[in-house]
Short mmCIF file of C-alpha atoms in Angstrom, two decimals:
data_model
loop_
_atom_site.label_atom_id
_atom_site.label_comp_id
_atom_site.label_asym_id
_atom_site.label_seq_id
_atom_site.Cartn_x
_atom_site.Cartn_y
_atom_site.Cartn_z
CA UNK A 1 5.19 -0.12 -25.03
CA UNK A 2 7.66 2.69 -24.41
CA UNK A 3 8.47 1.33 -20.95
CA UNK A 4 9.15 -2.10 -22.48
CA UNK A 5 11.58 -0.54 -24.97
CA UNK A 6 9.51 -0.91 -28.17
CA UNK A 7 10.85 1.20 -31.02
CA UNK A 8 8.90 4.42 -31.56
CA UNK A 9 8.28 3.53 -35.21
CA UNK A 10 6.79 0.18 -34.21
CA UNK A 11 4.58 1.86 -31.60
CA UNK A 12 3.24 4.23 -34.24
CA UNK A 13 2.54 1.37 -36.62
CA UNK A 14 0.85 -0.78 -33.96
CA UNK A 15 -1.38 2.00 -32.62
CA UNK A 16 -2.12 3.63 -36.01
CA UNK A 17 -1.00 7.10 -34.89
CA UNK A 18 1.79 9.38 -36.09
CA UNK A 19 5.22 9.61 -34.50
CA UNK A 20 4.60 13.28 -33.73
CA UNK A 21 1.63 12.33 -31.53
CA UNK A 22 3.72 9.70 -29.76
CA UNK A 23 6.55 12.19 -29.21
CA UNK A 24 4.08 14.65 -27.66
CA UNK A 25 2.60 12.02 -25.35
CA UNK A 26 6.05 10.78 -24.29
CA UNK A 27 7.22 14.31 -23.54
CA UNK A 28 4.10 14.99 -21.44
CA UNK A 29 4.46 11.73 -19.49
CA UNK A 30 8.25 11.96 -19.17
CA UNK A 31 8.91 8.72 -21.08
CA UNK A 32 12.08 7.86 -22.97
CA UNK A 33 11.52 6.55 -26.49
CA UNK A 34 13.67 4.06 -28.34
CA UNK A 35 14.70 5.60 -31.67
CA UNK A 36 17.30 3.12 -32.95
CA UNK A 37 17.33 2.46 -36.73
CA UNK A 38 15.05 -0.37 -37.83
CA UNK A 39 16.55 -3.66 -38.96
CA UNK A 40 16.71 -4.34 -42.66
CA UNK A 41 16.56 -7.72 -44.37
CA UNK A 42 14.23 -10.08 -46.16
CA UNK A 43 12.63 -11.35 -42.92
CA UNK A 44 12.72 -8.12 -40.92
CA UNK A 45 9.36 -6.86 -39.67
CA UNK A 46 8.21 -3.92 -41.77
CA UNK A 47 5.95 -1.20 -40.43
CA UNK A 48 3.20 -2.48 -42.74
CA UNK A 49 3.50 -6.01 -41.28
CA UNK A 50 3.30 -4.62 -37.73
CA UNK A 51 0.17 -2.64 -38.61
CA UNK A 52 -1.43 -5.74 -40.13
CA UNK A 53 -0.51 -7.82 -37.10
CA UNK A 54 -1.90 -5.23 -34.67
CA UNK A 55 -5.17 -4.85 -36.61
CA UNK A 56 -5.70 -8.61 -37.01
CA UNK A 57 -4.97 -9.22 -33.33
CA UNK A 58 -7.43 -6.49 -32.31
CA UNK A 59 -10.09 -8.07 -34.53
CA UNK A 60 -9.73 -11.39 -32.73
CA UNK A 61 -7.95 -13.47 -35.39
CA UNK A 62 -6.00 -16.42 -34.00
CA UNK A 63 -2.24 -16.85 -34.37
CA UNK A 64 -2.28 -19.44 -37.20
CA UNK A 65 -4.51 -17.20 -39.35
CA UNK A 66 -2.33 -14.15 -38.73
CA UNK A 67 0.84 -16.16 -39.44
CA UNK A 68 -0.62 -17.36 -42.74
CA UNK A 69 -1.65 -13.84 -43.68
CA UNK A 70 1.85 -12.49 -42.98
CA UNK A 71 3.65 -15.52 -44.42
CA UNK A 72 5.43 -16.16 -41.13
CA UNK A 73 5.58 -18.93 -38.55
CA UNK A 74 3.20 -19.01 -35.60
CA UNK A 75 6.18 -18.73 -33.22
CA UNK A 76 7.43 -15.59 -35.00
CA UNK A 77 4.01 -13.94 -34.73
CA UNK A 78 3.68 -14.96 -31.07
CA UNK A 79 7.07 -13.45 -30.20
CA UNK A 80 6.34 -10.25 -32.08
CA UNK A 81 2.97 -9.90 -30.37
CA UNK A 82 4.71 -10.19 -27.01
CA UNK A 83 7.45 -7.73 -28.05
CA UNK A 84 4.83 -5.17 -29.03
CA UNK A 85 3.07 -5.71 -25.68
CA UNK A 86 -0.26 -6.33 -27.39
CA UNK A 87 -2.79 -7.60 -24.82
CA UNK A 88 -2.73 -11.35 -24.25
CA UNK A 89 -5.84 -13.51 -24.64
CA UNK A 90 -7.33 -16.21 -22.54
CA UNK A 91 -6.24 -19.49 -24.04
CA UNK A 92 -9.37 -21.36 -23.06
CA UNK A 93 -12.80 -20.10 -22.11
CA UNK A 94 -13.80 -21.99 -19.00
CA UNK A 95 -17.32 -23.42 -18.93
CA UNK A 96 -19.73 -21.79 -16.49
CA UNK A 97 -20.15 -23.61 -13.19
CA UNK A 98 -23.76 -24.46 -12.37
CA UNK A 99 -25.09 -25.36 -8.92
CA UNK A 100 -25.36 -28.97 -10.06
CA UNK A 101 -21.70 -28.97 -11.12
CA UNK A 102 -20.61 -27.61 -7.73
CA UNK A 103 -22.74 -30.22 -5.91
CA UNK A 104 -21.21 -33.02 -8.04
CA UNK A 105 -17.68 -31.78 -7.33
CA UNK A 106 -18.26 -31.58 -3.57
CA UNK A 107 -19.93 -35.01 -3.51
CA UNK A 108 -16.93 -36.60 -5.26
CA UNK A 109 -14.51 -34.86 -2.88
CA UNK A 110 -16.45 -36.15 0.14
CA UNK A 111 -15.92 -39.66 -1.20
CA UNK A 112 -12.20 -38.80 -1.50
CA UNK A 113 -12.05 -39.35 -5.24
CA UNK A 114 -8.90 -37.96 -6.86
CA UNK A 115 -9.06 -34.74 -8.86
CA UNK A 116 -7.89 -36.41 -12.06
CA UNK A 117 -10.79 -38.90 -11.96
CA UNK A 118 -13.27 -36.12 -11.14
CA UNK A 119 -11.92 -33.98 -13.98
CA UNK A 120 -12.35 -36.84 -16.43
CA UNK A 121 -15.92 -37.49 -15.29
CA UNK A 122 -16.90 -33.83 -15.41
CA UNK A 123 -15.05 -33.00 -18.62
CA UNK A 124 -12.94 -30.30 -16.99
CA UNK A 125 -9.26 -29.73 -16.30
CA UNK A 126 -7.68 -30.46 -12.94
CA UNK A 127 -6.66 -26.81 -12.67
CA UNK A 128 -10.27 -25.74 -13.18
CA UNK A 129 -11.35 -28.00 -10.29
CA UNK A 130 -8.58 -26.63 -8.07
CA UNK A 131 -9.59 -23.02 -8.74
CA UNK A 132 -13.21 -23.82 -7.97
CA UNK A 133 -12.36 -25.56 -4.70
CA UNK A 134 -10.28 -22.58 -3.60
CA UNK A 135 -13.13 -20.18 -4.40
CA UNK A 136 -15.52 -22.29 -2.32
CA UNK A 137 -13.40 -21.96 0.82
CA UNK A 138 -14.81 -19.56 3.42
CA UNK A 139 -13.06 -16.20 3.30
CA UNK A 140 -10.67 -15.53 6.14
CA UNK A 141 -11.90 -12.99 8.68
CA UNK A 142 -9.64 -9.92 8.27
CA UNK A 143 -10.47 -8.90 11.84
CA UNK A 144 -9.63 -12.27 13.43
CA UNK A 145 -7.19 -11.84 16.31
CA UNK A 146 -3.99 -13.94 15.91
CA UNK A 147 -3.26 -16.05 18.99
CA UNK A 148 0.49 -15.39 18.67
CA UNK A 149 1.21 -12.31 20.81
CA UNK A 150 4.33 -11.52 18.76
CA UNK A 151 2.17 -10.72 15.70
CA UNK A 152 1.59 -7.00 15.18
CA UNK A 153 -2.13 -6.31 15.07
CA UNK A 154 -3.84 -3.97 12.67
CA UNK A 155 -5.73 -1.05 14.18
CA UNK A 156 -9.03 -2.77 13.34
CA UNK A 157 -7.95 -5.93 15.18
CA UNK A 158 -6.58 -4.10 18.21
CA UNK A 159 -9.67 -1.90 18.48
CA UNK A 160 -11.77 -5.01 19.12
CA UNK A 161 -9.75 -5.81 22.26
CA UNK A 162 -10.06 -4.21 25.68
CA UNK A 163 -6.99 -2.42 27.07
CA UNK A 164 -6.39 -5.39 29.37
CA UNK A 165 -6.51 -7.79 26.41
CA UNK A 166 -3.92 -5.65 24.59
CA UNK A 167 -1.35 -6.10 27.35
CA UNK A 168 1.86 -7.54 25.93
CA UNK A 169 0.75 -6.86 22.34
CA UNK A 170 1.66 -4.35 19.64
CA UNK A 171 -0.56 -2.70 17.05
CA UNK A 172 -0.50 -0.23 14.20
CA UNK A 173 -1.56 3.37 14.71
CA UNK A 174 -4.48 4.35 12.49
CA UNK A 175 -3.70 6.73 9.59
CA UNK A 176 -0.01 6.92 10.51
CA UNK A 177 2.12 8.33 7.66
CA UNK A 178 5.18 6.52 9.06
CA UNK A 179 3.48 3.18 9.82
CA UNK A 180 3.98 3.71 13.55
CA UNK A 181 3.61 0.63 15.80
CA UNK A 182 3.00 0.94 19.55
CA UNK A 183 2.13 -1.47 22.34
CA UNK A 184 1.44 -2.13 26.01
CA UNK A 185 3.74 -3.75 28.54
CA UNK A 186 2.98 -7.31 29.61
CA UNK A 187 1.77 -6.46 33.10
CA UNK A 188 -0.02 -3.14 32.70
CA UNK A 189 -1.93 -0.98 30.24
CA UNK A 190 1.01 1.38 29.88
CA UNK A 191 3.21 2.21 26.94
CA UNK A 192 6.78 3.44 26.84
CA UNK A 193 6.89 6.56 24.71
CA UNK A 194 9.56 6.30 22.03
CA UNK A 195 11.01 9.23 20.11
CA UNK A 196 8.96 8.13 17.08
CA UNK A 197 5.73 8.13 19.10
CA UNK A 198 6.46 11.58 20.54
CA UNK A 199 7.27 12.96 17.11
CA UNK A 200 4.04 11.67 15.58
CA UNK A 201 2.05 13.01 18.52
CA UNK A 202 3.62 16.43 17.88
CA UNK A 203 2.82 16.17 14.16
CA UNK A 204 -0.83 15.51 14.94
CA UNK A 205 -0.86 18.30 17.53
CA UNK A 206 0.49 20.89 15.10
CA UNK A 207 -1.93 19.58 12.44
CA UNK A 208 -4.73 20.55 14.89
CA UNK A 209 -6.06 17.02 15.45
CA UNK A 210 -8.18 16.94 18.61
CA UNK A 211 -6.72 15.03 21.61
CA UNK A 212 -9.62 12.55 21.70
CA UNK A 213 -9.18 11.85 17.98
CA UNK A 214 -5.46 11.25 18.55
CA UNK A 215 -6.31 8.94 21.45
CA UNK A 216 -8.70 6.98 19.22
CA UNK A 217 -6.04 6.59 16.50
CA UNK A 218 -3.40 5.51 19.05
CA UNK A 219 -5.89 3.40 21.07
CA UNK A 220 -4.72 5.16 24.21
CA UNK A 221 -6.67 7.23 26.73
CA UNK A 222 -7.33 10.93 26.25
CA UNK A 223 -5.60 11.57 29.57
CA UNK A 224 -2.43 9.86 28.33
CA UNK A 225 -2.36 12.00 25.16
CA UNK A 226 -2.93 15.26 27.05
CA UNK A 227 -0.31 14.36 29.66
CA UNK A 228 2.34 13.48 27.08
CA UNK A 229 1.55 16.67 25.14
CA UNK A 230 2.29 18.63 28.31
CA UNK A 231 5.65 16.94 28.84
CA UNK A 232 6.55 17.77 25.25
CA UNK A 233 5.65 21.45 25.78
CA UNK A 234 3.24 21.42 22.84
CA UNK A 235 1.54 24.83 22.54
CA UNK A 236 -2.11 25.51 23.27
CA UNK A 237 -4.54 25.56 20.37
CA UNK A 238 -7.93 27.03 19.70
CA UNK A 239 -10.63 24.41 20.26
CA UNK A 240 -12.77 25.74 17.43
CA UNK A 241 -9.97 24.95 14.92
CA UNK A 242 -9.41 21.36 16.05
CA UNK A 243 -10.15 18.51 13.65
CA UNK A 244 -11.11 14.86 14.03
CA UNK A 245 -8.98 13.69 11.12
CA UNK A 246 -5.19 13.90 10.73
CA UNK A 247 -3.83 15.70 7.68
CA UNK A 248 0.01 15.40 7.62
CA UNK A 249 0.23 18.30 5.14
CA UNK A 250 -0.96 20.71 7.85
CA UNK A 251 1.92 19.85 10.21
CA UNK A 252 4.59 22.02 8.58
CA UNK A 253 2.12 24.84 7.91
CA UNK A 254 1.02 25.28 11.52
CA UNK A 255 4.49 24.52 12.92
CA UNK A 256 5.88 27.47 10.98
CA UNK A 257 2.84 29.58 11.79
CA UNK A 258 3.34 29.00 15.52
CA UNK A 259 7.09 29.56 15.06
CA UNK A 260 8.04 26.49 17.12
CA UNK A 261 10.95 24.09 16.75
CA UNK A 262 12.06 20.74 18.16
CA UNK A 263 14.91 20.98 20.69
CA UNK A 264 16.96 18.48 22.67
CA UNK A 265 16.82 19.07 26.41
CA UNK A 266 20.13 20.37 27.76
CA UNK A 267 19.61 18.53 31.04
CA UNK A 268 18.28 15.21 29.71
CA UNK A 269 20.14 13.87 26.72
CA UNK A 270 17.96 12.13 24.15
CA UNK A 271 14.74 13.84 25.27
CA UNK A 272 13.24 16.24 22.73
CA UNK A 273 10.53 18.82 23.26
CA UNK A 274 9.01 21.77 21.37
CA UNK A 275 9.49 25.43 22.21
CA UNK A 276 9.27 28.82 20.49
CA UNK A 277 12.03 29.38 17.96
CA UNK A 278 12.93 32.71 19.53
CA UNK A 279 13.46 32.95 23.26
CA UNK A 280 12.32 29.36 23.82
CA UNK A 281 13.42 27.40 26.84
CA UNK A 282 16.34 24.98 26.59
CA UNK A 283 15.54 22.76 29.57
CA UNK A 284 12.38 20.67 29.65
CA UNK A 285 9.84 20.56 32.44
CA UNK A 286 10.49 16.82 32.76
CA UNK A 287 14.12 17.43 33.68
CA UNK A 288 13.23 20.17 36.13
CA UNK A 289 11.07 17.73 38.09
CA UNK A 290 13.69 15.01 38.43
CA UNK A 291 15.17 14.12 41.77
CA UNK A 292 18.43 15.76 40.80
CA UNK A 293 16.83 19.12 40.09
CA UNK A 294 14.66 18.96 43.25
CA UNK A 295 17.60 18.11 45.49
CA UNK A 296 19.68 20.93 44.02
CA UNK A 297 22.64 18.64 43.16
#
C-alpha cells in the first residue's frame, strides 16, 4: 500500500492497526509514507467507511452488497478497493476438468470443430478451452539444442555436446557472476581468450577454485585452464585449500591476502597479468617469448 502511495491513515484503517505501528514498520523497511491531509466533503471516504470496506472484502462479500452497506455505487467501491490495493478475486470459478471432458475436447478438435461451437456444447468459455489446450501441449525440452548456430547455448545445452560439436558455437559459463559467454572457432576446438575471460579466470583462481572445476564450468580442458593461468602469472596455491565451487566473495579476500594486483604489460599493450604489488614484474612472460624479444630487436 505504501509503495502504491496510499495515505497512511487509510492504511491504518484498512489493516486495523495504529499509525504508530505503521510508522515503525515503514522506518524499518525504509518506506516513504503519504501523509497528506484527508479530503473532506459529504462523499469523501471516511476512515470508518474504509475499515468497513476492508472488513467486508476480507469476509468475502461481493461488491453490490458492500456498495449497499456503504450507500455508494458499485463503481465507487471497486475503485476504492483498487486504490487500497486490497487483493483481487477470481471473477469466475472455473469448473474442474475431468478426463471425459478432456477426451471430448480433443475429439472435437480432431474433427476441426471451431472453439465457439465446442464451448457452447460443453458449457464453457472459449478462453477456458484455449487455456486447457495450451496446458495439454507437451512441455518444451529446456535442454534441446537449437539448430541455429548463432544462438547462445546455456551451459546445460553446451555440456551435452562434444567439443567438436561445439565448434562455431557460443555458450554461457556456469555460475558466472558477469554472465560470461565464450565459444570455439569454426574450424577447431580453440577459443580466443578475451580480457573478460582472463579476468574471470583470475577471479576463480584467487577464490581458490580448483583448475578442473574451472575447466568444467568453462567447458574447456584442464590443460587449457592451467596454461592460461601460467600466461597470466597467477600465483601458486595450496592444493588442500582448493574448492570445487566458485564463491565470488572470496576473490577480493584472497587477492588482498596474496598482495597481488592486475598490471598492463609494458611490452604488450592491452595484455594484463597479475603480479605482486611490491616488487612485481612489469613485463609479462608472453611478451618475453615473442619473436621481437628473442631476436633482440
